[in-house]
mmCIF file of C-alpha atoms in Angstrom:
data_model
loop_
_atom_site.group_PDB
_atom_site.id
_atom_site.type_symbol
_atom_site.label_atom_id
_atom_site.label_comp_id
_atom_site.label_asym_id
_atom_site.label_seq_id
_atom_site.Cartn_x
_atom_site.Cartn_y
_atom_site.Cartn_z
ATOM 1 C CA MET A 1 -15.850 -15.449 14.944
ATOM 2 C CA GLY A 2 -14.166 -18.759 15.478
ATOM 3 C CA GLY A 3 -11.077 -20.056 13.658
ATOM 4 C CA LEU A 4 -7.411 -20.238 14.551
ATOM 5 C CA PHE A 5 -7.566 -17.152 16.804
ATOM 6 C CA THR A 6 -9.474 -19.111 19.435
ATOM 7 C CA ARG A 7 -6.251 -21.137 20.107
ATOM 8 C CA PHE A 8 -4.591 -18.026 21.435
ATOM 9 C CA ILE A 9 -7.270 -16.800 23.876
ATOM 10 C CA PRO A 10 -5.931 -17.276 27.370
ATOM 11 C CA PHE A 11 -8.021 -19.131 29.949
ATOM 12 C CA MET A 12 -9.507 -17.118 32.774
ATOM 13 C CA CYS A 13 -7.839 -17.532 36.153
ATOM 14 C CA PHE A 14 -10.005 -18.577 39.118
ATOM 15 C CA ASP A 15 -9.395 -17.935 42.787
ATOM 16 C CA ARG A 16 -11.238 -19.664 45.596
ATOM 17 C CA ASN A 17 -12.905 -17.264 48.048
ATOM 18 C CA ASP A 18 -14.295 -18.861 51.208
ATOM 19 C CA ASP A 19 -16.667 -15.834 51.668
ATOM 20 C CA ALA A 20 -18.107 -16.114 48.175
ATOM 21 C CA GLU A 21 -20.081 -18.795 46.420
ATOM 22 C CA GLY A 22 -18.310 -20.818 43.752
ATOM 23 C CA MET A 23 -15.291 -19.489 41.869
ATOM 24 C CA GLN A 24 -14.375 -15.872 40.961
ATOM 25 C CA ALA A 25 -12.793 -15.002 37.665
ATOM 26 C CA THR A 26 -9.628 -12.985 37.757
ATOM 27 C CA PRO A 27 -9.364 -10.741 34.669
ATOM 28 C CA PRO A 28 -6.337 -11.506 32.486
ATOM 29 C CA PRO A 29 -3.655 -8.844 32.195
ATOM 30 C CA PRO A 30 -3.957 -6.288 29.361
ATOM 31 C CA PHE A 31 -2.820 -7.672 26.044
ATOM 32 C CA ASP A 32 0.561 -6.368 24.866
ATOM 33 C CA VAL A 33 0.142 -5.585 21.145
ATOM 34 C CA GLY A 34 3.934 -5.731 20.717
ATOM 35 C CA VAL A 35 3.967 -9.528 20.742
ATOM 36 C CA ALA A 36 1.838 -9.563 17.625
ATOM 37 C CA LEU A 37 4.049 -7.193 15.603
ATOM 38 C CA GLU A 38 7.069 -8.135 13.523
ATOM 39 C CA GLU A 39 10.296 -6.183 13.935
ATOM 40 C CA VAL A 40 11.080 -3.567 11.273
ATOM 41 C CA PRO A 41 14.329 -4.668 9.557
ATOM 42 C CA PRO A 42 17.335 -2.415 9.029
ATOM 43 C CA ASP A 43 16.991 0.085 6.283
ATOM 44 C CA VAL A 44 20.092 1.439 4.495
ATOM 45 C CA TYR A 45 18.121 4.139 2.674
ATOM 46 C CA LEU A 46 16.771 5.510 6.005
ATOM 47 C CA LYS A 47 20.261 4.999 7.622
ATOM 48 C CA ARG A 48 18.856 2.630 10.234
ATOM 49 C CA GLU A 49 21.419 -0.078 10.937
ATOM 50 C CA THR A 50 19.412 -2.183 13.401
ATOM 51 C CA ALA A 51 16.009 -3.651 13.526
ATOM 52 C CA ILE A 52 13.400 -1.859 15.584
ATOM 53 C CA LYS A 53 10.144 -2.777 17.364
ATOM 54 C CA PRO A 54 7.326 -0.798 15.831
ATOM 55 C CA SER A 55 4.534 0.940 17.778
ATOM 56 C CA ILE A 56 0.902 0.993 16.684
ATOM 57 C CA PRO A 57 -1.733 3.619 17.570
ATOM 58 C CA ILE A 58 -4.295 1.168 18.916
ATOM 59 C CA THR A 59 -4.703 -0.484 22.303
ATOM 60 C CA GLY A 60 -4.510 -4.150 23.150
ATOM 61 C CA LYS A 61 -8.276 -4.227 23.549
ATOM 62 C CA GLN A 62 -8.777 -2.649 20.137
ATOM 63 C CA PHE A 63 -6.304 -5.047 18.513
ATOM 64 C CA LEU A 64 -8.135 -8.071 19.902
ATOM 65 C CA THR A 65 -11.420 -6.578 18.604
ATOM 66 C CA LEU A 66 -9.909 -6.370 15.170
ATOM 67 C CA GLN A 67 -8.747 -10.049 15.511
ATOM 68 C CA GLU A 68 -12.375 -11.075 16.001
ATOM 69 C CA HIS A 69 -13.396 -9.445 12.739
ATOM 70 C CA ILE A 70 -10.634 -10.293 10.269
ATOM 71 C CA PRO A 71 -10.996 -13.605 8.357
ATOM 72 C CA PRO A 72 -10.225 -16.683 10.521
ATOM 73 C CA ARG A 73 -7.289 -17.639 8.228
ATOM 74 C CA PHE A 74 -5.488 -14.491 9.278
ATOM 75 C CA GLN A 75 -6.372 -14.465 12.965
ATOM 76 C CA GLY A 76 -3.415 -14.951 15.289
ATOM 77 C CA ARG A 77 -0.748 -14.054 12.711
ATOM 78 C CA ARG A 78 1.829 -11.297 13.247
ATOM 79 C CA TRP A 79 1.394 -7.947 11.638
ATOM 80 C CA ARG A 80 4.116 -6.468 9.411
ATOM 81 C CA LEU A 81 4.593 -2.714 9.042
ATOM 82 C CA LEU A 82 4.669 -1.599 5.414
ATOM 83 C CA PHE A 83 4.446 2.174 5.822
ATOM 84 C CA CYS A 84 4.650 4.592 8.778
ATOM 85 C CA SER A 85 4.632 8.363 8.443
ATOM 86 C CA GLY A 86 6.879 8.493 11.495
ATOM 87 C CA LEU A 87 9.534 6.547 9.599
ATOM 88 C CA HIS A 88 8.937 7.345 5.967
ATOM 89 C CA GLY A 89 7.387 10.816 6.202
ATOM 90 C CA PHE A 90 4.098 11.601 4.513
ATOM 91 C CA SER A 91 5.329 10.258 1.225
ATOM 92 C CA ARG A 92 2.885 8.542 -1.021
ATOM 93 C CA LEU A 93 5.851 7.354 -3.216
ATOM 94 C CA ALA A 94 7.391 5.499 -0.220
ATOM 95 C CA LEU A 95 3.971 3.868 0.488
ATOM 96 C CA GLN A 96 3.622 2.789 -3.119
ATOM 97 C CA GLN A 97 7.164 1.443 -3.306
ATOM 98 C CA ASN A 98 6.830 -0.507 -0.032
ATOM 99 C CA CYS A 99 3.560 -2.031 -1.159
ATOM 100 C CA ALA A 100 4.963 -3.080 -4.500
ATOM 101 C CA GLU A 101 7.953 -4.691 -2.770
ATOM 102 C CA GLU A 102 5.720 -6.632 -0.356
ATOM 103 C CA ILE A 103 3.577 -7.936 -3.188
ATOM 104 C CA ARG A 104 6.656 -9.148 -5.045
ATOM 105 C CA SER A 105 8.158 -10.850 -1.992
ATOM 106 C CA ALA A 106 4.795 -12.542 -1.145
ATOM 107 C CA ARG A 107 5.137 -14.586 -4.325
ATOM 108 C CA GLY A 108 1.473 -15.038 -4.789
ATOM 109 C CA ASN A 109 0.629 -15.562 -1.129
ATOM 110 C CA GLU A 110 -2.532 -13.713 -0.020
ATOM 111 C CA ARG A 111 -1.721 -10.416 1.781
ATOM 112 C CA PRO A 112 -4.437 -8.258 3.242
ATOM 113 C CA ALA A 113 -3.794 -4.711 4.417
ATOM 114 C CA VAL A 114 -4.818 -2.755 7.463
ATOM 115 C CA LEU A 115 -4.772 1.082 7.196
ATOM 116 C CA ILE A 116 -4.705 3.112 10.481
ATOM 117 C CA VAL A 117 -5.039 6.869 10.470
ATOM 118 C CA SER A 118 -4.566 9.048 13.596
ATOM 119 C CA ALA A 119 -6.432 12.217 12.791
ATOM 120 C CA GLY A 120 -7.247 15.614 14.390
ATOM 121 C CA SER A 121 -4.677 18.080 15.684
ATOM 122 C CA GLU A 122 -3.951 15.809 18.687
ATOM 123 C CA GLY A 123 -4.373 12.515 16.869
ATOM 124 C CA LYS A 124 -7.384 11.537 19.084
ATOM 125 C CA ILE A 125 -9.571 10.454 16.115
ATOM 126 C CA LEU A 126 -8.780 6.904 14.980
ATOM 127 C CA LEU A 127 -9.902 5.815 11.539
ATOM 128 C CA GLY A 128 -8.986 2.563 9.735
ATOM 129 C CA ALA A 129 -9.788 -0.088 7.230
ATOM 130 C CA TYR A 130 -9.182 -3.737 6.754
ATOM 131 C CA ILE A 131 -8.987 -4.601 3.023
ATOM 132 C CA SER A 132 -8.433 -7.984 1.425
ATOM 133 C CA CYS A 133 -5.479 -6.822 -0.692
ATOM 134 C CA ILE A 134 -2.590 -4.404 -0.476
ATOM 135 C CA PRO A 135 -3.128 -1.008 -2.186
ATOM 136 C CA GLN A 136 -1.349 -0.577 -5.584
ATOM 137 C CA THR A 137 -1.115 2.365 -7.936
ATOM 138 C CA SER A 138 -2.674 0.078 -10.549
ATOM 139 C CA ASN A 139 -5.978 -0.016 -8.470
ATOM 140 C CA LYS A 140 -7.691 2.560 -10.708
ATOM 141 C CA LYS A 141 -10.840 0.429 -10.389
ATOM 142 C CA TYR A 142 -12.290 -0.763 -7.101
ATOM 143 C CA VAL A 143 -10.797 -3.888 -5.671
ATOM 144 C CA GLY A 144 -11.363 -6.012 -2.565
ATOM 145 C CA THR A 145 -13.953 -8.433 -1.252
ATOM 146 C CA GLU A 146 -16.867 -8.550 1.255
ATOM 147 C CA GLU A 147 -14.337 -9.458 4.012
ATOM 148 C CA SER A 148 -13.278 -5.771 3.944
ATOM 149 C CA PHE A 149 -14.520 -3.539 6.808
ATOM 150 C CA LEU A 150 -13.920 -0.115 8.319
ATOM 151 C CA PHE A 151 -13.350 0.769 11.969
ATOM 152 C CA CYS A 152 -13.060 3.975 14.038
ATOM 153 C CA VAL A 153 -12.905 5.618 17.401
ATOM 154 C CA PRO A 154 -14.601 8.910 16.793
ATOM 155 C CA SER A 155 -13.716 12.194 18.464
ATOM 156 C CA PRO A 156 -16.062 13.502 21.161
ATOM 157 C CA SER A 157 -18.137 16.575 20.228
ATOM 158 C CA SER A 158 -17.026 19.855 21.773
ATOM 159 C CA SER A 159 -19.966 19.655 24.263
ATOM 160 C CA SER A 160 -19.698 15.971 24.923
ATOM 161 C CA SER A 161 -16.211 15.430 26.293
ATOM 162 C CA ALA A 162 -17.318 12.595 28.531
ATOM 163 C CA LEU A 163 -17.517 10.348 25.544
ATOM 164 C CA SER A 164 -13.790 10.707 24.889
ATOM 165 C CA SER A 165 -12.916 8.127 27.591
ATOM 166 C CA SER A 166 -14.306 5.198 25.493
ATOM 167 C CA ASP A 167 -11.773 3.288 23.323
ATOM 168 C CA ASP A 168 -14.311 0.886 21.887
ATOM 169 C CA LEU A 169 -13.973 0.334 18.161
ATOM 170 C CA HIS A 170 -16.974 0.989 15.884
ATOM 171 C CA ILE A 171 -16.938 -1.693 13.160
ATOM 172 C CA PHE A 172 -18.652 -1.284 9.785
ATOM 173 C CA THR A 173 -18.937 -4.190 7.471
ATOM 174 C CA ALA A 174 -20.511 -4.523 4.070
ATOM 175 C CA PRO A 175 -24.240 -5.500 4.288
ATOM 176 C CA ALA A 176 -25.384 -8.599 2.471
ATOM 177 C CA ASP A 177 -27.520 -6.424 0.197
ATOM 178 C CA ALA A 178 -24.901 -3.722 -0.430
ATOM 179 C CA ALA A 179 -25.686 -1.579 -3.449
ATOM 180 C CA ASN A 180 -22.112 -1.892 -4.755
ATOM 181 C CA ARG A 181 -18.675 -3.533 -4.226
ATOM 182 C CA TYR A 182 -16.656 -0.317 -4.134
ATOM 183 C CA PHE A 183 -14.294 -1.515 -1.378
ATOM 184 C CA MET A 184 -11.019 0.251 -2.249
ATOM 185 C CA ARG A 185 -9.578 2.287 -5.023
ATOM 186 C CA CYS A 186 -6.280 4.210 -5.523
ATOM 187 C CA ASP A 187 -6.377 7.367 -7.663
ATOM 188 C CA ASN A 188 -3.421 9.705 -8.109
ATOM 189 C CA GLY A 189 -2.017 8.851 -4.709
ATOM 190 C CA ALA A 190 -5.365 9.098 -2.795
ATOM 191 C CA ILE A 191 -6.942 6.001 -1.302
ATOM 192 C CA ALA A 192 -10.734 5.637 -1.192
ATOM 193 C CA PHE A 193 -12.684 3.032 0.794
ATOM 194 C CA GLY A 194 -16.356 2.685 -0.221
ATOM 195 C CA GLY A 195 -18.218 4.623 -2.818
ATOM 196 C CA GLY A 196 -21.613 5.597 -4.302
ATOM 197 C CA GLY A 197 -24.065 7.713 -2.309
ATOM 198 C CA LYS A 198 -22.217 10.835 -1.263
ATOM 199 C CA GLY A 199 -18.762 9.406 -1.733
ATOM 200 C CA PRO A 200 -16.206 7.215 0.066
ATOM 201 C CA ALA A 201 -16.781 6.346 3.677
ATOM 202 C CA LEU A 202 -13.048 6.957 4.206
ATOM 203 C CA PHE A 203 -10.916 9.034 1.832
ATOM 204 C CA LEU A 204 -7.215 9.641 2.479
ATOM 205 C CA HIS A 205 -6.172 12.555 0.329
ATOM 206 C CA SER A 206 -3.086 12.201 -1.872
ATOM 207 C CA ASP A 207 -0.939 14.522 0.238
ATOM 208 C CA PHE A 208 -1.765 12.454 3.307
ATOM 209 C CA ALA A 209 -2.491 15.760 5.140
ATOM 210 C CA SER A 210 -6.249 15.330 5.435
ATOM 211 C CA VAL A 211 -8.937 12.706 5.515
ATOM 212 C CA SER A 212 -12.630 12.928 4.660
ATOM 213 C CA CYS A 213 -15.633 10.727 5.575
ATOM 214 C CA SER A 214 -18.823 11.137 3.584
ATOM 215 C CA THR A 215 -22.242 11.208 5.251
ATOM 216 C CA PHE A 216 -23.681 8.367 3.158
ATOM 217 C CA CYS A 217 -21.783 5.316 1.781
ATOM 218 C CA PRO A 218 -23.900 2.344 0.649
ATOM 219 C CA THR A 219 -20.858 0.085 0.280
ATOM 220 C CA PHE A 220 -20.651 -0.267 4.079
ATOM 221 C CA GLY A 221 -24.195 0.700 4.888
ATOM 222 C CA ILE A 222 -23.011 4.003 6.453
ATOM 223 C CA ARG A 223 -25.555 6.784 6.763
ATOM 224 C CA GLU A 224 -23.531 9.001 9.078
ATOM 225 C CA SER A 225 -19.976 10.239 8.645
ATOM 226 C CA LEU A 226 -17.354 8.389 10.740
ATOM 227 C CA LEU A 227 -16.220 11.888 11.832
ATOM 228 C CA LEU A 228 -19.699 12.826 13.096
ATOM 229 C CA LEU A 229 -20.700 9.773 15.146
ATOM 230 C CA ASN A 230 -20.644 11.906 18.342
ATOM 231 C CA ALA A 231 -22.055 15.066 16.783
ATOM 232 C CA ARG A 232 -25.340 16.283 18.157
ATOM 233 C CA PRO A 233 -27.713 18.612 16.250
ATOM 234 C CA GLY A 234 -28.628 21.819 17.905
ATOM 235 C CA GLY A 235 -31.587 23.994 17.103
ATOM 236 C CA ASP A 236 -34.908 23.055 15.493
ATOM 237 C CA GLY A 237 -36.035 22.292 11.991
ATOM 238 C CA ASP A 238 -34.070 24.007 9.213
ATOM 239 C CA ALA A 239 -32.155 25.927 11.801
ATOM 240 C CA ALA A 240 -30.597 22.831 13.227
ATOM 241 C CA VAL A 241 -26.850 22.663 12.908
ATOM 242 C CA PHE A 242 -24.398 19.933 14.052
ATOM 243 C CA ASP A 243 -22.177 20.450 17.007
ATOM 244 C CA LEU A 244 -19.033 19.365 15.127
ATOM 245 C CA PRO A 245 -16.463 17.272 17.045
ATOM 246 C CA ASN A 246 -13.172 18.865 17.809
ATOM 247 C CA ASP A 247 -10.928 19.440 14.747
ATOM 248 C CA VAL A 248 -13.681 18.467 12.237
ATOM 249 C CA HIS A 249 -14.831 20.937 9.556
ATOM 250 C CA LEU A 250 -16.893 20.768 6.443
ATOM 251 C CA GLU A 251 -15.056 20.858 3.114
ATOM 252 C CA GLY A 252 -17.121 20.627 -0.009
ATOM 253 C CA GLY A 253 -20.105 19.750 2.164
ATOM 254 C CA GLU A 254 -18.286 16.653 3.634
ATOM 255 C CA PRO A 255 -16.656 16.282 7.065
ATOM 256 C CA THR A 256 -12.925 16.523 6.921
ATOM 257 C CA THR A 257 -10.085 16.661 9.421
ATOM 258 C CA SER A 258 -6.319 16.871 9.480
ATOM 259 C CA VAL A 259 -4.053 13.762 9.592
ATOM 260 C CA ARG A 260 -1.568 13.324 12.359
ATOM 261 C CA ALA A 261 -0.139 9.937 11.416
ATOM 262 C CA VAL A 262 -0.597 7.189 8.833
ATOM 263 C CA GLN A 263 0.323 3.487 9.141
ATOM 264 C CA LEU A 264 -0.247 0.596 6.680
ATOM 265 C CA TRP A 265 0.177 -2.972 7.852
ATOM 266 C CA THR A 266 -0.065 -6.383 6.239
ATOM 267 C CA ILE A 267 -0.455 -9.749 7.920
ATOM 268 C CA GLY A 268 2.321 -12.266 7.557
ATOM 269 C CA ASP A 269 2.527 -16.072 7.934
ATOM 270 C CA GLU A 270 4.017 -16.353 11.409
ATOM 271 C CA TYR A 271 1.708 -16.865 14.447
ATOM 272 C CA PHE A 272 1.952 -15.185 17.801
ATOM 273 C CA SER A 273 0.702 -16.551 21.088
ATOM 274 C CA LEU A 274 -1.218 -14.825 23.887
ATOM 275 C CA LEU A 275 -0.094 -17.344 26.446
#
């Protein structure tokens, strides 16, 4: 995608090599995600007297991939942390209050949201969603636009550990002929992304202790659970069973795993620079 983000992409460095033809590109250093994150201000309630620099459970490469997929008007802007289970605990009330406060302070300015879930007993499964608006308890009906998308780094299956070295994000956007517009809905503290078919493509349960991903969600054109992308069937015919990835189990027929950490971000107005 084009847009404002292209202004912040660094030029490649070139070194002359007398033994090689032409110029050779020198890869730029890894991107430091910290430059794109706003500081978390002091919080009297949490007894934190100074601002802190937040951490985020994605790599620089993954962050830049997300930058390419979010709408151009938000590319290159700093991210602001609204909720972090490491700071606020697994409290849906804290998430709801922080979201409501951000919406009030935005004074009508557009504020998308990015949910990031570290799942599995060791937090090696990454699940997330970009949504065109901040979750609210009033979102009893589905909200959001076609700009919304899901992303993940699935866990390797128990017999395919070699796949665990990849940190490439899988991106899932809404197809042009999507059967519905069920992008996001909040219900009794739970947050659902997608719907129809066999249920939400990503469903964060109200206790924030587990997350489920259905095996068919027409909203995002998904026909395989985000938690089973590396699963391989074993056996033949009706006897075939999936080699479930580590920490994933079936609950009510749908793949589910435990949650290690939850973060919710919004995108502010200030720009960062990669230079």
